[in-house]
Coordinates of C-alpha atoms in Angstrom, one line a residue:
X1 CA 97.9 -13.9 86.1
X2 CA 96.0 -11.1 87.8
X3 CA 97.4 -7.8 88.2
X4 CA 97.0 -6.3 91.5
X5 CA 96.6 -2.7 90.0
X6 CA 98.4 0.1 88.9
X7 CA 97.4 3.1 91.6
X8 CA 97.8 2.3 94.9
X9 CA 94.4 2.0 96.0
X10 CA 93.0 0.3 93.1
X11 CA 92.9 -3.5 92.7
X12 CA 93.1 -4.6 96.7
X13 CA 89.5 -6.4 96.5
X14 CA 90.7 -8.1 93.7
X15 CA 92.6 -10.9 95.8
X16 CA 90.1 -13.9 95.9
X17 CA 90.4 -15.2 99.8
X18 CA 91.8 -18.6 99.7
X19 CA 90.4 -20.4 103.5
X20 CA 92.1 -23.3 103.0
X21 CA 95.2 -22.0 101.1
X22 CA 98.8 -23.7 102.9
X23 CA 101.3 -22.2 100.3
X24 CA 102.7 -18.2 99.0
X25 CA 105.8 -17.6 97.2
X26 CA 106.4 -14.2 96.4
X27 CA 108.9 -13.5 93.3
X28 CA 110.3 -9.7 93.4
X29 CA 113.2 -8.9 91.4
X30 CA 114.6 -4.8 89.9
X31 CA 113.3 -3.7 86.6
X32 CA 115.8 -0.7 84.9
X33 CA 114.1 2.2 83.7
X34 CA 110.8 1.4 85.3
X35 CA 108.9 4.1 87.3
X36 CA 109.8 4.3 91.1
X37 CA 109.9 2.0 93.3
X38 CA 111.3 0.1 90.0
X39 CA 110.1 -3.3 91.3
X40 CA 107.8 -6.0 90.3
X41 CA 106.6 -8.9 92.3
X42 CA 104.8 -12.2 91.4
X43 CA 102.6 -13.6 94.1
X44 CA 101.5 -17.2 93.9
X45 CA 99.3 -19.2 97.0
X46 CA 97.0 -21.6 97.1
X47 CA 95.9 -24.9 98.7
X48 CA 98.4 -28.0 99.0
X49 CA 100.6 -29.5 96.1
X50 CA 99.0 -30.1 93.1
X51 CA 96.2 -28.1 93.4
X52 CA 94.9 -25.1 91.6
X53 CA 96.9 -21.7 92.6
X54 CA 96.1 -18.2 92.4
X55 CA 98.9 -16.0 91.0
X56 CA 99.1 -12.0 91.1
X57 CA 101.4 -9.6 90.1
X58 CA 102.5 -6.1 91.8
X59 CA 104.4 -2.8 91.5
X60 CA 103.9 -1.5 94.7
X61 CA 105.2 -2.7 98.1
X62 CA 101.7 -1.7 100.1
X63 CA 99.6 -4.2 97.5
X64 CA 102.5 -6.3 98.1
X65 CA 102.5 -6.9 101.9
X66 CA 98.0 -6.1 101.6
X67 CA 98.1 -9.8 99.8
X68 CA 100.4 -10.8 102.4
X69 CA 98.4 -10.2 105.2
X70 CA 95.1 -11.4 103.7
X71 CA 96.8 -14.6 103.3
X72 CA 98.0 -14.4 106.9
X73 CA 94.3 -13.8 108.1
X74 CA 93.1 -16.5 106.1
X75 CA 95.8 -19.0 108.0
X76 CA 94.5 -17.6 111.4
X77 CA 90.8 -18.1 110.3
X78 CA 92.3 -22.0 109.3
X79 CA 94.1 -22.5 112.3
X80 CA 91.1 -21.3 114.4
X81 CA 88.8 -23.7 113.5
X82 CA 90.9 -26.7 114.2

């Protein structure tokens, strides 16, 4: 699992662009005693069942909702082309 970064602007080229990918499941839940926002999320997407995914991890909402929307462009570039 890749880890999107630990300051906020580091790590946001880090997220491999997936054209075909279908599927993203994000995973947050609360972690006691960590440092604010206290949070950790697993991101997993990638192409169809059974094939490979890409999985990330986060502890910021903005890297968060960045892999978000480059998986949202990358559905837009998909649905373009069809």
């Amino acid at each position: 699992m890749k880890d999107v970064g630990q300051a906020p602007d580091e790590g946001h080229n880090r997220m491999p662009a997936v054209p075909d990918a279908s599927t993203l499941v994000i995973r947050a839940w609360h972690e006691d005693g960590a440092q604010p926002p206290g949070f950790r999320a697993r991101i997993t997407y990638g192409p169809g069942h059974g094939e490979e995914r890409t999985t990330v991890s986060a502890a910021d909402r903005d890297k968060v909702l960045h892999v978000v929307q480059q998986w949202l462009l990358t559905q837009s570039d998909v649905q373009g082309r069809n």
